[in-house]
Amino acid sequence: MEDSEIDSSDTSVSSLSSDSDSDGDIDDRKQSKISSVNTDHVLQGSEGEIKISDDMLITLPIKELNTIIYTLPRKDFKFLKQRRRILKNRGYAANCRSKRVEKIDDLKKKHDRYERKIKKLEQNTVKYEAQLNAKLKSIAKLKNLRDYMEKSGLVRISDGKIIK
């Protein structure tokens, strides 16, 4: 495997971003391109032919991978290490994107709950203001009645008590 093969696989995946206008189409095309890139690597080592898939590169612990590919020429060994890092980074990025989407969904749900709570509180505030205004009017009417009765001499009020 040569360095030009590494570059061509990277550029073919990155060139997909301008292929379509729809996000769904881009994701489908990227996924299909990544799937087609997910291949078996057949390399010739000093102990014979070594076949390693992209899935093996991702899932194998690095110590086991090193023991499998230690007989390869340096450029092939470096290629597999770089390929492993690329695949791992893609996995981490996909995981990050999905967590971000989940977090956004959770925040939207929380926002909606708070919006409903605010709306309910605003409705209660309007209702209580109306009740308060009705009671204030009632108090004002009672004060006017008391003042009228006191001026007309029907009742005398002292210290909040009615004296006849």
C-alpha positions as MATLAB code, in Angstrom:
seq = 'MEDSEIDSSDTSVSSLSSDSDSDGDIDDRKQSKISSVNTDHVLQGSEGEIKISDDMLITLPIKELNTIIYTLPRKDFKFLKQRRRILKNRGYAANCRSKRVEKIDDLKKKHDRYERKIKKLEQNTVKYEAQLNAKLKSIAKLKNLRDYMEKSGLVRISDGKIIK';
ca = [
       0.000    0.000    0.000;
       1.347    3.391   -0.937;
       0.732    6.848    0.489;
      -1.210    7.785   -2.652;
      -3.788    5.134   -1.763;
      -4.303    6.736    1.622;
      -4.752   10.165    0.064;
      -7.192    8.936   -2.574;
      -9.477    7.292   -0.012;
      -9.466   10.426    2.141;
     -10.216   12.783   -0.727;
     -12.983   10.597   -2.108;
     -14.818   10.713    1.220;
     -14.277   14.459    1.721;
     -15.401   15.270   -1.811;
     -18.891   13.991   -1.001;
     -19.889   17.175    0.816;
     -20.601   18.993   -2.449;
     -22.443   16.110   -4.150;
     -25.953   16.890   -2.904;
     -28.168   19.651   -1.568;
     -30.103   17.529    0.919;
     -28.508   16.536    4.240;
     -30.137   13.095    4.063;
     -28.607   12.446    0.658;
     -25.179   13.509    1.873;
     -25.381   11.216    4.899;
     -26.559    8.289    2.744;
     -23.796    8.840    0.224;
     -21.134    9.242    2.910;
     -22.332    6.087    4.621;
     -22.310    4.117    1.384;
     -18.844    5.472    0.535;
     -17.538    4.618    4.001;
     -19.034    1.153    3.685;
     -17.291    0.675    0.357;
     -14.038    1.942    1.905;
     -14.463   -0.577    4.751;
     -12.387   -3.303    3.126;
     -10.017   -6.070    3.917;
      -6.337   -5.173    3.708;
      -4.205   -7.983    2.377;
      -0.539   -7.306    3.034;
       2.559   -9.410    2.525;
       4.692   -9.848    5.622;
       7.852  -11.835    6.312;
       5.727  -14.701    7.708;
       3.265  -14.730    4.821;
       0.125  -12.917    3.771;
      -1.799  -10.986    6.445;
      -5.466  -10.119    5.948;
      -6.911   -7.428    8.224;
     -10.362   -5.865    7.865;
     -11.287   -2.363    8.957;
     -13.485   -3.895   11.663;
     -10.485   -5.772   13.023;
      -8.417   -2.598   12.968;
     -11.023   -0.862   15.098;
     -11.867   -3.628   17.543;
      -8.520   -5.277   18.191;
      -6.554   -3.991   21.169;
      -3.414   -2.218   20.003;
      -1.109   -4.815   21.597;
      -2.760   -7.646   19.662;
      -2.727   -5.617   16.471;
       0.965   -4.900   16.890;
       1.766   -8.593   17.325;
      -0.192   -9.419   14.161;
       1.345   -6.773   11.939;
       4.879   -6.528   13.349;
       6.266   -8.517   10.406;
       5.008   -6.051    7.810;
       7.231   -3.537    6.044;
       7.381   -0.180    7.820;
       5.186    1.648    5.248;
       2.431   -1.000    5.546;
       2.689   -0.981    9.329;
       2.362    2.831    9.323;
      -0.522    2.639    6.859;
      -2.475    0.277    9.115;
      -1.783    2.406   12.181;
      -2.938    5.518   10.319;
      -5.973    3.679    8.940;
      -6.861    2.526   12.481;
      -6.590    6.097   13.772;
      -8.788    7.407   10.923;
     -11.444    4.764   11.575;
     -11.354    5.339   15.340;
     -11.681    9.106   14.836;
     -14.682    8.575   12.557;
     -16.299    6.489   15.267;
     -15.571    9.105   17.923;
     -16.930   11.872   15.692;
     -20.115    9.905   14.954;
     -20.565    9.250   18.674;
     -20.059   12.940   19.412;
     -22.615   13.935   16.786;
     -25.218   11.521   18.125;
     -24.661   12.716   21.702;
     -24.979   16.319   20.531;
     -28.279   15.522   18.789;
     -29.554   13.782   21.931;
     -28.500   16.749   24.065;
     -30.250   19.171   21.700;
     -33.410   17.046   21.811;
     -33.291   16.955   25.612;
     -32.804   20.720   25.769;
     -35.698   21.288   23.351;
     -37.962   19.110   25.518;
     -36.853   20.983   28.623;
     -37.457   24.297   26.850;
     -40.959   23.201   25.841;
     -41.740   22.176   29.436;
     -40.589   25.585   30.690;
     -42.596   27.343   27.984;
     -45.740   25.468   29.071;
     -44.993   26.265   32.723;
     -44.505   29.954   31.920;
     -47.743   30.056   29.939;
     -49.631   28.443   32.830;
     -48.108   30.906   35.307;
     -49.049   33.820   33.050;
     -52.628   32.534   32.863;
     -52.735   32.199   36.657;
     -51.333   35.718   37.017;
     -54.096   37.135   34.796;
     -56.725   35.200   36.769;
     -55.362   36.366   40.152;
     -55.088   39.978   38.942;
     -58.742   39.859   37.925;
     -59.696   38.447   41.352;
     -57.593   41.098   43.094;
     -59.183   43.898   41.079;
     -62.660   42.560   41.921;
     -61.802   42.486   45.640;
     -60.294   45.996   45.497;
     -63.490   47.286   43.891;
     -65.525   45.548   46.582;
     -63.366   47.132   49.301;
     -63.712   50.553   47.668;
     -67.522   50.154   47.589;
     -67.549   49.163   51.273;
     -65.384   52.179   52.190;
     -67.727   54.464   50.260;
     -70.719   52.930   52.062;
     -69.012   53.358   55.445;
     -68.140   56.979   54.670;
     -71.731   57.654   53.538;
     -73.204   56.057   56.658;
     -70.798   57.956   58.918;
     -71.536   61.330   57.231;
     -75.266   60.776   57.341;
     -75.068   60.017   61.069;
     -76.456   56.535   60.842;
     -73.333   54.982   62.323;
     -70.289   56.210   64.158;
     -67.014   54.268   63.707;
     -64.170   54.431   66.181;
     -61.036   52.289   66.046;
     -62.630   50.088   63.372;
     -65.660   49.368   65.611;
     -69.211   50.455   64.927;
     -70.746   52.550   67.655;
     -74.498   53.175   67.374;
];
